[in-house]
Amino acid sequence: MAESRTDRGAGPGVRGVKSALRTVALLELLAERADRPARLDELATELGVPRSSMYQLLQTLVDCGWVRTDTTGSLYGIGIRTLLTGASYLDSDERVRAIRPYLDEASDALGETIHLARLDGPHVVYLATRESHEYLRTISRVGRRVPAHAGALGKALLAERPDAELPLPEGQLAALTESTHTDRTALLADLERVRERGYAIDREETVAGIAGFGFALRYDEPAVDAISCSVPVARLADAHQSRVVSVMREIQTKIERLLSPVSGAPDWR
């Protein structure tokens, strides 16, 4: 049986505090739902928490600004104060600050969308994005979590690990598009090609109509951060693909040289 959100412990030899685990699980669930607010009964059922306990927890978090509710008090969503922790994480991360100029450099050279993401269990989380000059998105990807098996960023990082140590969920892998790997055997074969090639290719596996090229940043071992370039498949000619790979490899090398391990630097993992 898969472990529920509220069953997670605090680590080896440490007993998790139930109220804290419930709070974290609730906030993560609301964050994943994004623009789909939830009702009390949905949240209680999803997290396996008594309805009365869930109501008390929700009201406490609403009062503190971490959860918001509509005028009827029947719908709940993530609150504005959660933005404080996300912004603080990005502002305090020296690596993100150091890498941002190189994302600009890659974006200026290629005219395409460039991303920085970090592995978080079986997902990658977008830390920074530079949008294409050719098309604009109305929603920023920063802070979004995507299954690691479903795109160039995640596959670039998975390929840095032995197959036996991949942080993948149990059962069939989730599909984001018709092209996403849902079969483990197919994914493992793709990861072997990534290792041989030195970078990952995503052909409409995360978003239909978009191809991605992902490059692990090996200043950690194994790598936890990666950069990628996203290109609409409609204009992905062979010559442009070759230039994307060339520029991104150059940017990868520059970042790795800049952020090679420094004595005394904290290891946040």
PDB file of C-alpha atoms in Angstrom:
ATOM      1  CA  MET A   1       0.000   0.000   0.000  1.00  0.00           C
ATOM      2  CA  ALA A   2       1.309   3.452  -0.882  1.00  0.00           C
ATOM      3  CA  GLU A   3       2.224   5.718   2.017  1.00  0.00           C
ATOM      4  CA  SER A   4      -0.315   8.459   2.648  1.00  0.00           C
ATOM      5  CA  ARG A   5       0.653  12.094   2.993  1.00  0.00           C
ATOM      6  CA  THR A   6      -0.065  12.070   6.727  1.00  0.00           C
ATOM      7  CA  ASP A   7       1.846   8.825   7.376  1.00  0.00           C
ATOM      8  CA  ARG A   8       5.210  10.369   6.595  1.00  0.00           C
ATOM      9  CA  GLY A   9       7.651  10.546   9.476  1.00  0.00           C
ATOM     10  CA  ALA A  10      10.220  13.156  10.346  1.00  0.00           C
ATOM     11  CA  GLY A  11      13.197  10.931   9.637  1.00  0.00           C
ATOM     12  CA  PRO A  12      15.078   7.979  11.124  1.00  0.00           C
ATOM     13  CA  GLY A  13      14.660   7.784  14.889  1.00  0.00           C
ATOM     14  CA  VAL A  14      12.373  10.834  15.003  1.00  0.00           C
ATOM     15  CA  ARG A  15       8.668  10.575  15.740  1.00  0.00           C
ATOM     16  CA  GLY A  16       6.591  12.819  13.504  1.00  0.00           C
ATOM     17  CA  VAL A  17       4.215  15.313  15.135  1.00  0.00           C
ATOM     18  CA  LYS A  18       0.753  14.447  13.829  1.00  0.00           C
ATOM     19  CA  SER A  19      -0.608  17.996  13.768  1.00  0.00           C
ATOM     20  CA  ALA A  20       2.463  19.246  11.887  1.00  0.00           C
ATOM     21  CA  LEU A  21       2.266  16.401   9.372  1.00  0.00           C
ATOM     22  CA  ARG A  22      -1.426  17.125   8.799  1.00  0.00           C
ATOM     23  CA  THR A  23      -0.740  20.810   8.268  1.00  0.00           C
ATOM     24  CA  VAL A  24       2.033  20.174   5.758  1.00  0.00           C
ATOM     25  CA  ALA A  25      -0.044  17.547   3.932  1.00  0.00           C
ATOM     26  CA  LEU A  26      -3.009  19.922   3.700  1.00  0.00           C
ATOM     27  CA  LEU A  27      -0.933  22.807   2.352  1.00  0.00           C
ATOM     28  CA  GLU A  28       0.759  20.541  -0.213  1.00  0.00           C
ATOM     29  CA  LEU A  29      -2.599  19.192  -1.368  1.00  0.00           C
ATOM     30  CA  LEU A  30      -4.098  22.667  -1.773  1.00  0.00           C
ATOM     31  CA  ALA A  31      -0.964  23.823  -3.622  1.00  0.00           C
ATOM     32  CA  GLU A  32      -1.238  20.888  -6.050  1.00  0.00           C
ATOM     33  CA  ARG A  33      -4.884  21.693  -6.743  1.00  0.00           C
ATOM     34  CA  ALA A  34      -3.862  25.238  -7.769  1.00  0.00           C
ATOM     35  CA  ASP A  35      -6.982  26.858  -9.297  1.00  0.00           C
ATOM     36  CA  ARG A  36      -9.281  24.022  -8.215  1.00  0.00           C
ATOM     37  CA  PRO A  37     -10.574  24.904  -4.739  1.00  0.00           C
ATOM     38  CA  ALA A  38     -11.641  22.033  -2.488  1.00  0.00           C
ATOM     39  CA  ARG A  39     -14.507  21.400  -0.097  1.00  0.00           C
ATOM     40  CA  LEU A  40     -14.098  20.292   3.498  1.00  0.00           C
ATOM     41  CA  ASP A  41     -15.294  16.740   2.831  1.00  0.00           C
ATOM     42  CA  GLU A  42     -12.899  16.339  -0.115  1.00  0.00           C
ATOM     43  CA  LEU A  43      -9.909  17.357   1.978  1.00  0.00           C
ATOM     44  CA  ALA A  44     -10.885  15.203   4.934  1.00  0.00           C
ATOM     45  CA  THR A  45     -11.338  12.167   2.699  1.00  0.00           C
ATOM     46  CA  GLU A  46      -8.151  12.722   0.695  1.00  0.00           C
ATOM     47  CA  LEU A  47      -6.002  13.082   3.816  1.00  0.00           C
ATOM     48  CA  GLY A  48      -7.832  10.523   5.946  1.00  0.00           C
ATOM     49  CA  VAL A  49      -8.550  13.068   8.669  1.00  0.00           C
ATOM     50  CA  PRO A  50     -11.804  13.293  10.683  1.00  0.00           C
ATOM     51  CA  ARG A  51     -14.093  15.985   9.338  1.00  0.00           C
ATOM     52  CA  SER A  52     -14.188  17.895  12.649  1.00  0.00           C
ATOM     53  CA  SER A  53     -10.383  17.898  12.908  1.00  0.00           C
ATOM     54  CA  MET A  54     -10.030  19.048   9.296  1.00  0.00           C
ATOM     55  CA  TYR A  55     -12.488  21.902   9.896  1.00  0.00           C
ATOM     56  CA  GLN A  56     -10.527  23.121  12.928  1.00  0.00           C
ATOM     57  CA  LEU A  57      -7.244  22.930  11.032  1.00  0.00           C
ATOM     58  CA  LEU A  58      -8.676  24.818   8.059  1.00  0.00           C
ATOM     59  CA  GLN A  59     -10.115  27.590  10.244  1.00  0.00           C
ATOM     60  CA  THR A  60      -6.779  28.025  12.016  1.00  0.00           C
ATOM     61  CA  LEU A  61      -4.921  28.301   8.716  1.00  0.00           C
ATOM     62  CA  VAL A  62      -7.540  30.669   7.270  1.00  0.00           C
ATOM     63  CA  ASP A  63      -7.126  32.956  10.310  1.00  0.00           C
ATOM     64  CA  CYS A  64      -3.344  32.899   9.763  1.00  0.00           C
ATOM     65  CA  GLY A  65      -3.596  33.578   6.018  1.00  0.00           C
ATOM     66  CA  TRP A  66      -2.090  30.245   4.900  1.00  0.00           C
ATOM     67  CA  VAL A  67      -5.432  29.052   3.512  1.00  0.00           C
ATOM     68  CA  ARG A  68      -8.177  31.158   1.961  1.00  0.00           C
ATOM     69  CA  THR A  69     -11.905  30.527   1.714  1.00  0.00           C
ATOM     70  CA  ASP A  70     -14.709  31.942  -0.406  1.00  0.00           C
ATOM     71  CA  THR A  71     -17.544  34.154   0.842  1.00  0.00           C
ATOM     72  CA  THR A  72     -19.717  31.114   1.563  1.00  0.00           C
ATOM     73  CA  GLY A  73     -16.993  29.475   3.650  1.00  0.00           C
ATOM     74  CA  SER A  74     -17.401  26.215   1.744  1.00  0.00           C
ATOM     75  CA  LEU A  75     -14.417  26.309  -0.630  1.00  0.00           C
ATOM     76  CA  TYR A  76     -10.756  26.334   0.345  1.00  0.00           C
ATOM     77  CA  GLY A  77      -7.576  27.193  -1.527  1.00  0.00           C
ATOM     78  CA  ILE A  78      -3.939  27.984  -0.859  1.00  0.00           C
ATOM     79  CA  GLY A  79      -3.448  31.308   0.955  1.00  0.00           C
ATOM     80  CA  ILE A  80      -1.320  34.322   0.168  1.00  0.00           C
ATOM     81  CA  ARG A  81       1.092  33.817   3.075  1.00  0.00           C
ATOM     82  CA  THR A  82       2.446  30.670   1.451  1.00  0.00           C
ATOM     83  CA  LEU A  83       4.003  32.972  -1.118  1.00  0.00           C
ATOM     84  CA  LEU A  84       6.296  34.332   1.582  1.00  0.00           C
ATOM     85  CA  THR A  85       8.044  31.011   2.083  1.00  0.00           C
ATOM     86  CA  GLY A  86       8.399  30.343  -1.642  1.00  0.00           C
ATOM     87  CA  ALA A  87       9.847  33.766  -2.366  1.00  0.00           C
ATOM     88  CA  SER A  88      12.175  33.491   0.627  1.00  0.00           C
ATOM     89  CA  TYR A  89      13.465  30.128  -0.591  1.00  0.00           C
ATOM     90  CA  LEU A  90      14.380  31.552  -3.988  1.00  0.00           C
ATOM     91  CA  ASP A  91      15.851  34.747  -2.535  1.00  0.00           C
ATOM     92  CA  SER A  92      18.030  32.825  -0.077  1.00  0.00           C
ATOM     93  CA  ASP A  93      19.370  30.270  -2.569  1.00  0.00           C
ATOM     94  CA  GLU A  94      22.802  31.401  -3.718  1.00  0.00           C
ATOM     95  CA  ARG A  95      22.834  28.956  -6.605  1.00  0.00           C
ATOM     96  CA  VAL A  96      19.593  30.262  -8.069  1.00  0.00           C
ATOM     97  CA  ARG A  97      20.910  33.826  -7.872  1.00  0.00           C
ATOM     98  CA  ALA A  98      24.195  32.809  -9.506  1.00  0.00           C
ATOM     99  CA  ILE A  99      22.515  30.888 -12.336  1.00  0.00           C
ATOM    100  CA  ARG A 100      19.940  33.519 -13.352  1.00  0.00           C
ATOM    101  CA  PRO A 101      22.360  35.552 -15.545  1.00  0.00           C
ATOM    102  CA  TYR A 102      23.247  32.395 -17.474  1.00  0.00           C
ATOM    103  CA  LEU A 103      19.570  31.711 -18.112  1.00  0.00           C
ATOM    104  CA  ASP A 104      19.388  35.218 -19.577  1.00  0.00           C
ATOM    105  CA  GLU A 105      22.440  34.486 -21.714  1.00  0.00           C
ATOM    106  CA  ALA A 106      20.922  31.272 -23.080  1.00  0.00           C
ATOM    107  CA  SER A 107      17.586  32.968 -23.730  1.00  0.00           C
ATOM    108  CA  ASP A 108      19.235  35.863 -25.583  1.00  0.00           C
ATOM    109  CA  ALA A 109      21.331  33.480 -27.701  1.00  0.00           C
ATOM    110  CA  LEU A 110      18.514  31.114 -28.643  1.00  0.00           C
ATOM    111  CA  GLY A 111      15.327  33.164 -28.386  1.00  0.00           C
ATOM    112  CA  GLU A 112      13.699  30.200 -26.630  1.00  0.00           C
ATOM    113  CA  THR A 113      12.332  29.487 -23.151  1.00  0.00           C
ATOM    114  CA  ILE A 114      14.980  28.456 -20.615  1.00  0.00           C
ATOM    115  CA  HIS A 115      14.329  26.775 -17.248  1.00  0.00           C
ATOM    116  CA  LEU A 116      16.136  25.926 -14.036  1.00  0.00           C
ATOM    117  CA  ALA A 117      14.642  23.165 -11.901  1.00  0.00           C
ATOM    118  CA  ARG A 118      15.525  21.060  -8.854  1.00  0.00           C
ATOM    119  CA  LEU A 119      14.741  17.423  -8.104  1.00  0.00           C
ATOM    120  CA  ASP A 120      12.303  16.986  -5.216  1.00  0.00           C
ATOM    121  CA  GLY A 121      11.617  13.290  -4.660  1.00  0.00           C
ATOM    122  CA  PRO A 122       9.792  11.962  -7.732  1.00  0.00           C
ATOM    123  CA  HIS A 123       9.212  15.504  -9.070  1.00  0.00           C
ATOM    124  CA  VAL A 124      11.142  18.470 -10.354  1.00  0.00           C
ATOM    125  CA  VAL A 125      10.323  21.967  -9.140  1.00  0.00           C
ATOM    126  CA  TYR A 126      10.826  24.970 -11.423  1.00  0.00           C
ATOM    127  CA  LEU A 127      13.052  27.585  -9.753  1.00  0.00           C
ATOM    128  CA  ALA A 128      13.502  30.105 -12.581  1.00  0.00           C
ATOM    129  CA  THR A 129      12.267  30.639 -16.136  1.00  0.00           C
ATOM    130  CA  ARG A 130      13.206  32.952 -18.982  1.00  0.00           C
ATOM    131  CA  GLU A 131      10.420  33.108 -21.548  1.00  0.00           C
ATOM    132  CA  SER A 132      10.858  32.874 -25.300  1.00  0.00           C
ATOM    133  CA  HIS A 133      11.002  36.045 -27.362  1.00  0.00           C
ATOM    134  CA  GLU A 134       8.725  34.339 -29.891  1.00  0.00           C
ATOM    135  CA  TYR A 135       5.761  33.494 -27.685  1.00  0.00           C
ATOM    136  CA  LEU A 136       4.539  34.437 -24.239  1.00  0.00           C
ATOM    137  CA  ARG A 137       2.903  32.391 -21.524  1.00  0.00           C
ATOM    138  CA  THR A 138       0.342  33.930 -19.187  1.00  0.00           C
ATOM    139  CA  ILE A 139       1.296  31.712 -16.202  1.00  0.00           C
ATOM    140  CA  SER A 140       4.803  31.465 -14.744  1.00  0.00           C
ATOM    141  CA  ARG A 141       6.170  27.977 -14.204  1.00  0.00           C
ATOM    142  CA  VAL A 142       8.194  28.996 -11.143  1.00  0.00           C
ATOM    143  CA  GLY A 143       7.136  26.876  -8.178  1.00  0.00           C
ATOM    144  CA  ARG A 144       5.360  24.262 -10.274  1.00  0.00           C
ATOM    145  CA  ARG A 145       6.091  20.572  -9.667  1.00  0.00           C
ATOM    146  CA  VAL A 146       6.189  18.126 -12.565  1.00  0.00           C
ATOM    147  CA  PRO A 147       6.790  14.355 -12.427  1.00  0.00           C
ATOM    148  CA  ALA A 148      10.492  13.783 -13.048  1.00  0.00           C
ATOM    149  CA  HIS A 149       9.841  11.028 -15.583  1.00  0.00           C
ATOM    150  CA  ALA A 150       7.750  13.333 -17.744  1.00  0.00           C
ATOM    151  CA  GLY A 151      10.230  15.773 -19.253  1.00  0.00           C
ATOM    152  CA  ALA A 152      13.765  16.758 -20.160  1.00  0.00           C
ATOM    153  CA  LEU A 153      14.629  18.355 -16.814  1.00  0.00           C
ATOM    154  CA  GLY A 154      13.582  15.357 -14.778  1.00  0.00           C
ATOM    155  CA  LYS A 155      15.050  12.767 -17.130  1.00  0.00           C
ATOM    156  CA  ALA A 156      18.388  14.590 -17.148  1.00  0.00           C
ATOM    157  CA  LEU A 157      18.473  14.266 -13.350  1.00  0.00           C
ATOM    158  CA  LEU A 158      17.127  10.715 -13.178  1.00  0.00           C
ATOM    159  CA  ALA A 159      19.848   9.619 -15.592  1.00  0.00           C
ATOM    160  CA  GLU A 160      22.460  10.750 -13.053  1.00  0.00           C
ATOM    161  CA  ARG A 161      21.298   7.955 -10.734  1.00  0.00           C
ATOM    162  CA  PRO A 162      21.497   4.152 -10.978  1.00  0.00           C
ATOM    163  CA  ASP A 163      18.248   2.551 -12.131  1.00  0.00           C
ATOM    164  CA  ALA A 164      17.884   0.838  -8.736  1.00  0.00           C
ATOM    165  CA  GLU A 165      17.932   4.205  -6.938  1.00  0.00           C
ATOM    166  CA  LEU A 166      15.490   6.191  -9.069  1.00  0.00           C
ATOM    167  CA  PRO A 167      12.986   8.184  -6.961  1.00  0.00           C
ATOM    168  CA  LEU A 168       9.944   6.968  -8.869  1.00  0.00           C
ATOM    169  CA  PRO A 169       6.452   6.294  -7.479  1.00  0.00           C
ATOM    170  CA  GLU A 170       5.058   2.788  -7.302  1.00  0.00           C
ATOM    171  CA  GLY A 171       2.797   1.471 -10.052  1.00  0.00           C
ATOM    172  CA  GLN A 172       2.192   2.909 -13.488  1.00  0.00           C
ATOM    173  CA  LEU A 173       3.780   6.280 -14.179  1.00  0.00           C
ATOM    174  CA  ALA A 174       1.443   9.231 -14.671  1.00  0.00           C
ATOM    175  CA  ALA A 175       0.893  10.610 -18.168  1.00  0.00           C
ATOM    176  CA  LEU A 176       0.867  14.353 -18.836  1.00  0.00           C
ATOM    177  CA  THR A 177       0.462  13.891 -22.596  1.00  0.00           C
ATOM    178  CA  GLU A 178       0.093  10.989 -25.004  1.00  0.00           C
ATOM    179  CA  SER A 179       3.888  10.961 -25.359  1.00  0.00           C
ATOM    180  CA  THR A 180       4.793  10.699 -21.652  1.00  0.00           C
ATOM    181  CA  HIS A 181       6.568   7.522 -20.584  1.00  0.00           C
ATOM    182  CA  THR A 182       4.174   5.484 -18.442  1.00  0.00           C
ATOM    183  CA  ASP A 183       6.044   2.191 -18.817  1.00  0.00           C
ATOM    184  CA  ARG A 184       9.135   1.762 -16.628  1.00  0.00           C
ATOM    185  CA  THR A 185      10.975  -0.368 -19.165  1.00  0.00           C
ATOM    186  CA  ALA A 186      10.592   2.328 -21.827  1.00  0.00           C
ATOM    187  CA  LEU A 187      11.674   5.017 -19.364  1.00  0.00           C
ATOM    188  CA  LEU A 188      14.792   3.086 -18.325  1.00  0.00           C
ATOM    189  CA  ALA A 189      15.748   2.608 -21.979  1.00  0.00           C
ATOM    190  CA  ASP A 190      15.340   6.353 -22.525  1.00  0.00           C
ATOM    191  CA  LEU A 191      17.482   7.148 -19.476  1.00  0.00           C
ATOM    192  CA  GLU A 192      20.253   4.950 -20.839  1.00  0.00           C
ATOM    193  CA  ARG A 193      20.176   6.980 -24.058  1.00  0.00           C
ATOM    194  CA  VAL A 194      20.370  10.151 -21.948  1.00  0.00           C
ATOM    195  CA  ARG A 195      23.524   8.840 -20.254  1.00  0.00           C
ATOM    196  CA  GLU A 196      25.102   7.995 -23.601  1.00  0.00           C
ATOM    197  CA  ARG A 197      24.110  11.308 -25.205  1.00  0.00           C
ATOM    198  CA  GLY A 198      24.881  13.500 -22.207  1.00  0.00           C
ATOM    199  CA  TYR A 199      21.531  15.321 -22.184  1.00  0.00           C
ATOM    200  CA  ALA A 200      17.825  14.519 -22.177  1.00  0.00           C
ATOM    201  CA  ILE A 201      15.298  15.051 -24.955  1.00  0.00           C
ATOM    202  CA  ASP A 202      11.588  15.492 -24.310  1.00  0.00           C
ATOM    203  CA  ARG A 203       9.374  15.326 -27.373  1.00  0.00           C
ATOM    204  CA  GLU A 204       5.950  16.562 -26.248  1.00  0.00           C
ATOM    205  CA  GLU A 205       6.139  14.505 -23.030  1.00  0.00           C
ATOM    206  CA  THR A 206       5.302  17.400 -20.713  1.00  0.00           C
ATOM    207  CA  VAL A 207       3.355  19.754 -22.983  1.00  0.00           C
ATOM    208  CA  ALA A 208       1.864  18.899 -26.370  1.00  0.00           C
ATOM    209  CA  GLY A 209       3.611  20.776 -29.163  1.00  0.00           C
ATOM    210  CA  ILE A 210       6.757  21.496 -27.122  1.00  0.00           C
ATOM    211  CA  ALA A 211      10.137  19.738 -27.225  1.00  0.00           C
ATOM    212  CA  GLY A 212      12.687  20.088 -24.438  1.00  0.00           C
ATOM    213  CA  PHE A 213      16.421  19.564 -24.022  1.00  0.00           C
ATOM    214  CA  GLY A 214      17.630  19.016 -20.454  1.00  0.00           C
ATOM    215  CA  PHE A 215      21.142  19.235 -18.988  1.00  0.00           C
ATOM    216  CA  ALA A 216      22.088  18.156 -15.453  1.00  0.00           C
ATOM    217  CA  LEU A 217      24.276  20.564 -13.487  1.00  0.00           C
ATOM    218  CA  ARG A 218      26.936  18.387 -11.908  1.00  0.00           C
ATOM    219  CA  TYR A 219      28.175  20.588  -9.065  1.00  0.00           C
ATOM    220  CA  ASP A 220      26.462  18.065  -6.768  1.00  0.00           C
ATOM    221  CA  GLU A 221      26.853  14.298  -6.918  1.00  0.00           C
ATOM    222  CA  PRO A 222      24.404  13.117  -7.928  1.00  0.00           C
ATOM    223  CA  ALA A 223      23.100  16.274  -9.580  1.00  0.00           C
ATOM    224  CA  VAL A 224      19.939  17.806  -8.130  1.00  0.00           C
ATOM    225  CA  ASP A 225      19.630  20.830 -10.449  1.00  0.00           C
ATOM    226  CA  ALA A 226      19.175  20.965 -14.215  1.00  0.00           C
ATOM    227  CA  ILE A 227      18.594  23.516 -16.969  1.00  0.00           C
ATOM    228  CA  SER A 228      16.547  23.067 -20.110  1.00  0.00           C
ATOM    229  CA  CYS A 229      15.500  24.755 -23.320  1.00  0.00           C
ATOM    230  CA  SER A 230      11.922  24.411 -24.599  1.00  0.00           C
ATOM    231  CA  VAL A 231      11.158  24.784 -28.314  1.00  0.00           C
ATOM    232  CA  PRO A 232       7.860  24.501 -30.220  1.00  0.00           C
ATOM    233  CA  VAL A 233       8.127  21.383 -32.385  1.00  0.00           C
ATOM    234  CA  ALA A 234       6.753  23.364 -35.317  1.00  0.00           C
ATOM    235  CA  ARG A 235      10.056  25.212 -35.664  1.00  0.00           C
ATOM    236  CA  LEU A 236      12.479  22.549 -34.444  1.00  0.00           C
ATOM    237  CA  ALA A 237      14.565  22.176 -37.588  1.00  0.00           C
ATOM    238  CA  ASP A 238      17.751  20.075 -37.397  1.00  0.00           C
ATOM    239  CA  ALA A 239      19.997  23.138 -37.580  1.00  0.00           C
ATOM    240  CA  HIS A 240      18.154  24.860 -34.735  1.00  0.00           C
ATOM    241  CA  GLN A 241      18.246  21.725 -32.600  1.00  0.00           C
ATOM    242  CA  SER A 242      22.002  21.489 -33.087  1.00  0.00           C
ATOM    243  CA  ARG A 243      22.408  25.128 -32.033  1.00  0.00           C
ATOM    244  CA  VAL A 244      20.194  24.614 -28.966  1.00  0.00           C
ATOM    245  CA  VAL A 245      22.324  21.682 -27.828  1.00  0.00           C
ATOM    246  CA  SER A 246      25.566  23.569 -28.494  1.00  0.00           C
ATOM    247  CA  VAL A 247      24.517  26.709 -26.598  1.00  0.00           C
ATOM    248  CA  MET A 248      23.011  24.790 -23.677  1.00  0.00           C
ATOM    249  CA  ARG A 249      26.138  22.664 -23.308  1.00  0.00           C
ATOM    250  CA  GLU A 250      28.204  25.847 -23.179  1.00  0.00           C
ATOM    251  CA  ILE A 251      25.904  27.333 -20.525  1.00  0.00           C
ATOM    252  CA  GLN A 252      26.007  24.064 -18.572  1.00  0.00           C
ATOM    253  CA  THR A 253      29.813  24.161 -18.521  1.00  0.00           C
ATOM    254  CA  LYS A 254      29.901  27.810 -17.412  1.00  0.00           C
ATOM    255  CA  ILE A 255      27.521  27.167 -14.530  1.00  0.00           C
ATOM    256  CA  GLU A 256      29.346  24.047 -13.379  1.00  0.00           C
ATOM    257  CA  ARG A 257      32.668  25.896 -13.361  1.00  0.00           C
ATOM    258  CA  LEU A 258      31.167  28.760 -11.396  1.00  0.00           C
ATOM    259  CA  LEU A 259      29.483  26.545  -8.809  1.00  0.00           C
ATOM    260  CA  SER A 260      32.081  23.847  -8.296  1.00  0.00           C
ATOM    261  CA  PRO A 261      32.108  22.714  -4.626  1.00  0.00           C
ATOM    262  CA  VAL A 262      33.444  25.334  -2.247  1.00  0.00           C
ATOM    263  CA  SER A 263      34.763  24.429   1.197  1.00  0.00           C
ATOM    264  CA  GLY A 264      32.358  25.461   3.920  1.00  0.00           C
ATOM    265  CA  ALA A 265      29.323  25.869   1.670  1.00  0.00           C
ATOM    266  CA  PRO A 266      26.192  24.362   3.296  1.00  0.00           C
ATOM    267  CA  ASP A 267      24.804  21.146   1.833  1.00  0.00           C
ATOM    268  CA  TRP A 268      21.050  21.665   2.112  1.00  0.00           C
ATOM    269  CA  ARG A 269      20.192  18.124   1.123  1.00  0.00           C
TER     270      ARG A 269
END
